[in-house]
Coordinates of N, CA, C and O in Angstrom, one line a residue:
M21 N 131.5 131.2 58.0 CA 131.4 129.8 58.1 C 132.7 129.2 57.4 O 133.0 129.6 56.3
Q22 N 133.2 128.1 58.0 CA 134.4 127.4 57.4 C 134.1 125.9 57.5 O 133.8 125.5 58.6
I23 N 134.4 125.2 56.5 CA 134.3 123.7 56.5 C 135.7 123.2 56.2 O 136.3 123.6 55.2
R24 N 136.3 122.4 57.1 CA 137.6 121.9 56.9 C 137.8 120.6 57.6 O 137.0 120.2 58.4
E25 N 138.9 119.9 57.2 CA 139.3 118.7 57.9 C 139.8 119.0 59.3 O 140.5 120.0 59.5
I26 N 139.4 118.2 60.2 CA 139.8 118.3 61.6 C 141.0 117.4 61.9 O 141.1 116.3 61.5
T27 N 142.0 118.0 62.7 CA 143.2 117.2 63.0 C 143.0 116.4 64.3 O 142.1 116.7 65.1
L28 N 143.9 115.5 64.5 CA 143.9 114.7 65.7 C 144.1 115.6 67.0 O 143.7 115.2 68.1
K29 N 144.7 116.7 66.8 CA 144.9 117.6 67.9 C 143.6 118.2 68.4 O 143.6 118.8 69.5
E30 N 142.5 118.1 67.6 CA 141.3 118.7 68.0 C 140.2 117.7 68.4 O 139.0 118.0 68.4
L31 N 140.6 116.6 68.9 CA 139.7 115.5 69.3 C 138.7 116.0 70.4 O 137.6 115.6 70.4
Y32 N 139.2 116.8 71.4 CA 138.3 117.2 72.4 C 137.1 118.1 71.8 O 136.0 118.0 72.3
T33 N 137.5 118.9 70.9 CA 136.5 119.7 70.2 C 135.4 118.8 69.5 O 134.2 119.1 69.6
V34 N 135.9 117.8 68.8 CA 135.0 116.9 68.1 C 134.1 116.2 69.1 O 132.9 116.1 69.0
Y35 N 134.7 115.7 70.2 CA 134.0 114.9 71.2 C 132.8 115.7 71.8 O 131.8 115.1 72.0
D36 N 133.0 117.0 72.1 CA 132.0 117.8 72.7 C 130.7 117.8 71.8 O 129.6 117.8 72.4
V37 N 130.8 117.7 70.5 CA 129.7 117.7 69.6 C 129.2 116.2 69.4 O 128.0 115.9 69.4
L38 N 130.2 115.4 69.1 CA 129.8 114.0 68.8 C 129.1 113.2 69.9 O 128.2 112.4 69.6
K39 N 129.4 113.5 71.1 CA 128.7 112.8 72.2 C 127.2 113.1 72.3 O 126.5 112.3 72.9
Q40 N 126.8 114.1 71.5 CA 125.3 114.4 71.4 C 124.7 113.3 70.5 O 123.5 113.1 70.7
L41 N 125.5 112.7 69.7 CA 125.0 111.6 68.8 C 125.3 110.3 69.4 O 124.5 109.4 69.3
R42 N 126.5 110.1 69.8 CA 127.0 108.8 70.3 C 127.0 108.8 71.8 O 128.0 108.7 72.5
E43 N 125.8 108.9 72.4 CA 125.6 108.8 73.9 C 126.2 107.5 74.4 O 126.0 106.5 73.8
G44 N 126.9 107.6 75.5 CA 127.5 106.4 76.1 C 128.9 106.2 75.7 O 129.6 105.3 76.2
L45 N 129.4 106.9 74.7 CA 130.7 106.8 74.2 C 131.6 107.7 75.0 O 131.4 108.9 75.0
T46 N 132.5 107.1 75.8 CA 133.4 107.9 76.6 C 134.5 108.5 75.7 O 134.8 108.1 74.6
Y47 N 135.1 109.5 76.3 CA 136.2 110.2 75.5 C 137.3 109.2 75.2 O 137.9 109.2 74.1
D48 N 137.7 108.4 76.2 CA 138.8 107.4 76.0 C 138.5 106.4 74.9 O 139.3 106.1 74.0
E49 N 137.2 105.9 74.8 CA 136.8 105.0 73.8 C 136.8 105.7 72.4 O 137.3 105.2 71.4
F50 N 136.3 106.9 72.4 CA 136.3 107.7 71.2 C 137.7 107.9 70.6 O 138.0 107.7 69.5
E51 N 138.6 108.3 71.5 CA 140.0 108.5 71.1 C 140.6 107.2 70.5 O 141.3 107.2 69.4
D52 N 140.4 106.1 71.2 CA 141.0 104.8 70.8 C 140.4 104.4 69.4 O 141.1 104.0 68.5
L53 N 139.1 104.6 69.3 CA 138.4 104.2 68.0 C 138.9 105.1 66.8 O 139.1 104.6 65.7
I54 N 139.1 106.4 67.1 CA 139.6 107.3 66.0 C 140.9 106.8 65.5 O 141.2 106.7 64.3
Y55 N 141.8 106.5 66.4 CA 143.1 106.0 66.0 C 143.0 104.7 65.3 O 143.8 104.4 64.4
E56 N 142.1 103.8 65.8 CA 142.0 102.5 65.1 C 141.4 102.7 63.7 O 141.7 101.9 62.8
M57 N 140.6 103.7 63.5 CA 139.9 103.8 62.2 C 140.8 104.5 61.1 O 140.5 104.6 60.0
R58 N 142.0 105.0 61.5 CA 142.9 105.7 60.6 C 143.3 104.8 59.4 O 143.5 105.3 58.3
H59 N 143.3 103.5 59.6 CA 143.7 102.6 58.5 C 142.8 102.7 57.3 O 143.1 102.4 56.2
M60 N 141.5 103.1 57.6 CA 140.5 103.1 56.5 C 140.4 104.6 56.0 O 139.5 104.9 55.2
E61 N 141.3 105.4 56.4 CA 141.3 106.8 56.0 C 140.1 107.6 56.4 O 139.5 108.4 55.6
Y62 N 139.6 107.3 57.6 CA 138.5 108.0 58.2 C 138.9 109.5 58.3 O 139.9 109.8 58.9
K63 N 138.1 110.3 57.8 CA 138.3 111.8 57.9 C 137.3 112.4 58.8 O 136.1 112.1 58.8
M64 N 137.8 113.4 59.6 CA 136.9 114.2 60.4 C 136.8 115.5 59.8 O 137.7 116.2 59.5
I65 N 135.5 115.9 59.4 CA 135.2 117.1 58.7 C 134.4 118.0 59.7 O 133.4 117.5 60.3
G66 N 134.7 119.2 59.8 CA 133.9 120.1 60.7 C 133.5 121.4 60.0 O 134.2 121.9 59.1
L67 N 132.3 121.8 60.3 CA 131.8 123.1 59.9 C 131.9 124.0 61.1 O 131.3 123.7 62.2
F68 N 132.6 125.1 61.0 CA 132.9 126.0 62.1 C 132.3 127.4 61.8 O 132.3 127.9 60.7
E69 N 131.8 128.0 62.9 CA 131.4 129.4 62.9 C 132.3 130.1 64.0 O 132.2 129.7 65.2
K70 N 133.1 131.0 63.6 CA 134.0 131.7 64.5 C 134.7 130.7 65.4 O 134.7 130.9 66.7
E71 N 135.4 129.8 64.9 CA 136.2 128.8 65.6 C 135.4 127.8 66.4 O 136.0 126.9 67.1
R72 N 134.1 127.9 66.4 CA 133.3 126.9 67.2 C 132.8 125.8 66.2 O 132.2 126.1 65.2
L73 N 133.0 124.6 66.6 CA 132.5 123.5 65.8 C 131.0 123.4 65.9 O 130.4 123.2 67.0
I74 N 130.3 123.5 64.8 CA 128.8 123.4 64.8 C 128.3 122.1 64.3 O 127.4 121.5 64.9
T75 N 128.9 121.6 63.2 CA 128.5 120.3 62.6 C 129.7 119.5 62.4 O 130.7 120.0 61.9
Y76 N 129.6 118.2 62.7 CA 130.7 117.3 62.5 C 130.3 116.1 61.6 O 129.2 115.6 61.7
A77 N 131.2 115.7 60.7 CA 131.0 114.5 59.9 C 132.2 113.7 59.9 O 133.3 114.2 59.7
G78 N 132.0 112.4 60.2 CA 133.1 111.4 60.1 C 132.9 110.6 58.9 O 131.8 109.9 58.8
V79 N 133.8 110.6 57.9 CA 133.6 109.9 56.6 C 134.8 109.1 56.2 O 135.9 109.4 56.6
A80 N 134.5 108.3 55.2 CA 135.6 107.5 54.5 C 135.1 107.1 53.1 O 134.0 106.8 53.0
I81 N 136.0 107.2 52.2 CA 135.7 106.7 50.9 C 135.9 105.2 50.9 O 136.9 104.7 51.4
Q82 N 134.9 104.5 50.4 CA 134.9 103.1 50.4 C 134.4 102.5 49.0 O 133.8 103.3 48.3
T83 N 134.7 101.3 48.8 CA 134.2 100.6 47.6 C 133.7 99.2 48.0 O 134.3 98.5 48.8
N84 N 132.5 98.9 47.5 CA 132.0 97.6 47.7 C 131.1 97.2 46.4 O 131.0 98.1 45.5
L85 N 130.6 96.0 46.4 CA 129.9 95.6 45.2 C 128.5 96.2 45.0 O 128.0 96.3 43.9
Y86 N 127.9 96.7 46.1 CA 126.5 97.2 46.0 C 126.5 98.7 45.9 O 125.6 99.3 45.2
H87 N 127.4 99.5 46.5 CA 127.4 100.9 46.4 C 128.5 101.4 45.5 O 128.6 102.6 45.3
K88 N 129.3 100.5 45.0 CA 130.4 100.9 44.2 C 131.4 101.8 45.0 O 131.5 101.7 46.2
R89 N 132.0 102.8 44.3 CA 132.9 103.7 45.1 C 131.9 104.8 45.7 O 131.1 105.4 44.9
H90 N 132.0 104.9 47.0 CA 131.1 105.8 47.7 C 131.7 106.5 48.9 O 132.8 106.1 49.3
L91 N 131.1 107.6 49.3 CA 131.5 108.2 50.5 C 130.6 107.8 51.6 O 129.4 108.0 51.5
Y92 N 131.1 107.0 52.6 CA 130.3 106.5 53.7 C 130.4 107.6 54.8 O 131.4 108.0 55.3
I93 N 129.2 108.0 55.3 CA 129.1 109.0 56.3 C 128.8 108.2 57.6 O 127.7 107.7 57.8
F94 N 129.8 108.0 58.4 CA 129.7 107.2 59.7 C 129.0 108.1 60.7 O 128.2 107.5 61.5
D95 N 129.3 109.3 60.8 CA 128.8 110.2 61.8 C 128.4 111.6 61.2 O 129.2 112.1 60.4
L96 N 127.3 112.1 61.5 CA 126.8 113.4 61.1 C 126.0 114.0 62.2 O 124.9 113.4 62.5
V97 N 126.5 115.0 62.8 CA 125.7 115.6 63.9 C 126.0 117.1 64.0 O 127.1 117.6 63.7
T98 N 124.9 117.9 64.2 CA 125.0 119.3 64.4 C 124.7 119.5 65.9 O 123.8 118.9 66.5
D99 N 125.5 120.4 66.5 CA 125.3 120.8 67.9 C 123.9 121.1 68.2 O 123.3 121.9 67.4
E100 N 123.3 120.6 69.2 CA 121.9 120.8 69.5 C 121.4 122.3 69.5 O 120.3 122.6 69.1
A101 N 122.3 123.2 69.9 CA 122.0 124.6 70.0 C 121.8 125.2 68.6 O 121.3 126.3 68.4
F102 N 122.3 124.5 67.5 CA 122.3 125.0 66.2 C 121.5 124.2 65.2 O 121.6 124.4 64.0
R103 N 120.7 123.3 65.6 CA 119.9 122.4 64.7 C 118.8 123.2 64.1 O 118.3 124.2 64.6
S104 N 118.4 122.8 62.9 CA 117.4 123.5 62.1 C 117.8 124.9 61.6 O 116.9 125.7 61.4
C105 N 119.1 125.1 61.5 CA 119.6 126.4 61.1 C 120.3 126.3 59.7 O 120.8 127.3 59.2
G106 N 120.2 125.1 59.1 CA 120.8 125.0 57.8 C 122.3 124.5 57.7 O 122.8 124.2 56.7
Y107 N 122.9 124.2 58.9 CA 124.2 123.8 59.0 C 124.4 122.3 58.4 O 125.4 122.0 57.7
G108 N 123.5 121.5 58.8 CA 123.5 120.1 58.3 C 123.4 120.1 56.8 O 124.1 119.3 56.1
K109 N 122.5 120.9 56.2 CA 122.4 121.0 54.8 C 123.7 121.5 54.1 O 124.1 120.9 53.1
D110 N 124.3 122.5 54.7 CA 125.6 123.0 54.2 C 126.7 121.9 54.3 O 127.4 121.7 53.3
M111 N 126.7 121.1 55.3 CA 127.7 120.0 55.4 C 127.4 119.0 54.4 O 128.3 118.5 53.7
L112 N 126.2 118.6 54.2 CA 125.9 117.6 53.2 C 126.2 118.1 51.7 O 126.7 117.3 50.9
A113 N 126.0 119.3 51.5 CA 126.4 119.9 50.2 C 127.9 119.8 50.0 O 128.4 119.4 48.9
Y114 N 128.6 120.1 51.1 CA 130.1 120.0 51.0 C 130.5 118.5 50.8 O 131.4 118.3 50.0
L115 N 129.9 117.6 51.5 CA 130.3 116.2 51.4 C 129.9 115.7 50.0 O 130.7 114.8 49.5
Q116 N 128.9 116.2 49.4 CA 128.5 115.7 48.1 C 129.6 116.2 47.1 O 130.1 115.4 46.2
D117 N 130.1 117.4 47.2 CA 131.2 117.9 46.4 C 132.5 117.2 46.6 O 133.2 116.8 45.7
Y118 N 132.7 116.9 47.9 CA 133.9 116.1 48.3 C 133.9 114.7 47.6 O 134.9 114.3 47.1
A119 N 132.7 114.1 47.7 CA 132.5 112.8 47.1 C 132.7 112.8 45.5 O 133.3 112.0 44.9
K120 N 132.2 113.8 44.9 CA 132.3 114.0 43.5 C 133.8 114.1 43.1 O 134.2 113.6 42.1
M121 N 134.5 114.9 43.8 CA 135.9 115.2 43.5 C 136.7 113.9 43.7 O 137.7 113.7 43.1
A122 N 136.2 113.0 44.5 CA 136.9 111.7 44.8 C 136.3 110.6 43.9 O 136.6 109.4 44.1
A123 N 135.6 111.0 42.9 CA 135.0 110.0 41.9 C 134.1 109.0 42.5 O 134.0 107.9 42.0
C124 N 133.3 109.4 43.5 CA 132.4 108.5 44.2 C 131.0 108.6 43.4 O 130.7 109.6 42.8
Q125 N 130.3 107.5 43.5 CA 129.0 107.4 42.8 C 127.8 107.7 43.8 O 126.7 108.0 43.3
N126 N 128.1 107.6 45.1 CA 127.0 107.7 46.0 C 127.5 108.3 47.4 O 128.7 108.1 47.7
L127 N 126.6 108.8 48.1 CA 126.7 109.1 49.5 C 125.9 108.1 50.2 O 124.8 107.8 49.8
V128 N 126.5 107.4 51.3 CA 125.8 106.4 52.0 C 125.9 106.6 53.5 O 127.0 107.1 54.0
L129 N 124.8 106.4 54.2 CA 124.8 106.5 55.7 C 123.8 105.6 56.3 O 122.9 105.1 55.6
S130 N 124.0 105.3 57.5 CA 123.1 104.5 58.3 C 122.6 105.3 59.5 O 123.4 106.1 60.0
S131 N 121.3 105.2 59.8 CA 120.8 106.0 60.9 C 119.9 105.2 61.8 O 119.2 104.3 61.4
G132 N 120.0 105.4 63.1 CA 119.3 104.7 64.1 C 117.8 104.8 64.0 O 117.3 105.8 63.4
L133 N 117.1 103.8 64.4 CA 115.7 103.7 64.3 C 114.9 104.8 64.9 O 113.8 105.2 64.5
Q134 N 115.4 105.3 66.0 CA 114.7 106.4 66.8 C 115.0 107.8 66.4 O 114.5 108.7 67.0
R135 N 115.6 108.0 65.3 CA 116.0 109.3 64.8 C 115.1 109.8 63.7 O 115.6 110.2 62.6
E136 N 113.8 109.9 64.0 CA 112.9 110.3 62.9 C 113.1 111.7 62.3 O 113.0 111.9 61.1
D137 N 113.6 112.6 63.2 CA 113.9 114.0 62.7 C 115.0 113.9 61.7 O 115.0 114.6 60.6
A138 N 116.0 113.1 62.0 CA 117.2 113.0 61.1 C 116.7 112.3 59.8 O 117.1 112.7 58.7
H139 N 115.9 111.3 59.9 CA 115.4 110.6 58.7 C 114.6 111.6 57.8 O 114.8 111.5 56.5
R140 N 113.8 112.4 58.3 CA 113.1 113.4 57.5 C 114.1 114.3 56.8 O 113.9 114.6 55.6
F141 N 115.1 114.7 57.6 CA 116.1 115.6 57.0 C 116.8 114.9 55.8 O 117.0 115.5 54.8
Y142 N 117.2 113.7 56.0 CA 117.9 113.0 55.0 C 117.1 112.8 53.7 O 117.5 113.0 52.6
E143 N 115.8 112.5 53.9 CA 114.9 112.4 52.8 C 114.7 113.7 52.0 O 114.7 113.7 50.8
L144 N 114.6 114.8 52.8 CA 114.5 116.1 52.2 C 115.7 116.4 51.4 O 115.7 117.2 50.4
E145 N 116.9 115.9 51.8 CA 118.1 116.1 51.1 C 118.4 115.1 50.0 O 119.5 115.1 49.4
G146 N 117.4 114.3 49.6 CA 117.5 113.4 48.5 C 117.9 112.0 48.8 O 118.1 111.2 47.8
F147 N 118.1 111.7 50.0 CA 118.5 110.3 50.4 C 117.3 109.4 50.3 O 116.1 109.8 50.6
V148 N 117.5 108.2 49.9 CA 116.4 107.2 49.8 C 116.7 106.0 50.7 O 117.9 105.5 50.7
K149 N 115.7 105.5 51.4 CA 115.9 104.3 52.2 C 116.1 103.1 51.3 O 115.2 102.8 50.5
K150 N 117.2 102.4 51.4 CA 117.6 101.4 50.5 C 117.6 100.0 51.1 O 117.6 99.0 50.4
S151 N 117.8 99.9 52.4 CA 117.9 98.6 53.0 C 117.7 98.7 54.5 O 117.6 99.8 55.1
Y152 N 117.7 97.5 55.2 CA 117.7 97.4 56.6 C 119.1 97.0 57.0 O 119.8 96.3 56.3
L153 N 119.6 97.5 58.2 CA 120.8 97.1 58.7 C 120.6 96.2 59.8 O 119.8 96.4 60.7
F154 N 121.2 95.0 59.8 CA 121.0 94.0 60.8 C 122.3 93.9 61.6 O 123.4 94.0 61.1
L155 N 122.2 93.7 62.9 CA 123.3 93.6 63.8 C 123.1 92.5 64.8 O 122.0 92.3 65.3
K156 N 124.1 91.7 65.0 CA 124.1 90.6 66.0 C 125.3 90.8 66.9 O 126.5 90.7 66.4
A157 N 125.1 91.0 68.1 CA 126.2 91.1 69.1 C 126.9 89.7 69.3 O 126.2 88.7 69.3
I158 N 128.2 89.7 69.4 CA 128.9 88.4 69.6 C 129.8 88.6 70.8 O 130.2 89.6 71.2

């Protein structure tokens, strides 16, 4: 197992796993958004087994008034064929160490309402529900 930062040259590899989480996101949209998010130092982190991407995390170090300095996890997904095998747990452990090294106080993520399995996983990993996320399309 290897966990490392993923380069822009590996976007097709990322997309094959990420589309399992972000259904409806086309490859072209994904590529455009990845380039647009570079300004916030969005990092693509991958857990690989024998060169195969198993778990993907898209993260950025951020600061705000309520979470202070934190690692925001925008995307976290394990390939469907490898779920419940401990890879997500390994990725979260890596991200926690990554955040500590960056002097972050918290790991923060948002998760969709229909992802009950993911919510149970996050709670088992020590995450606490802290708020509701409200969205208004414009």
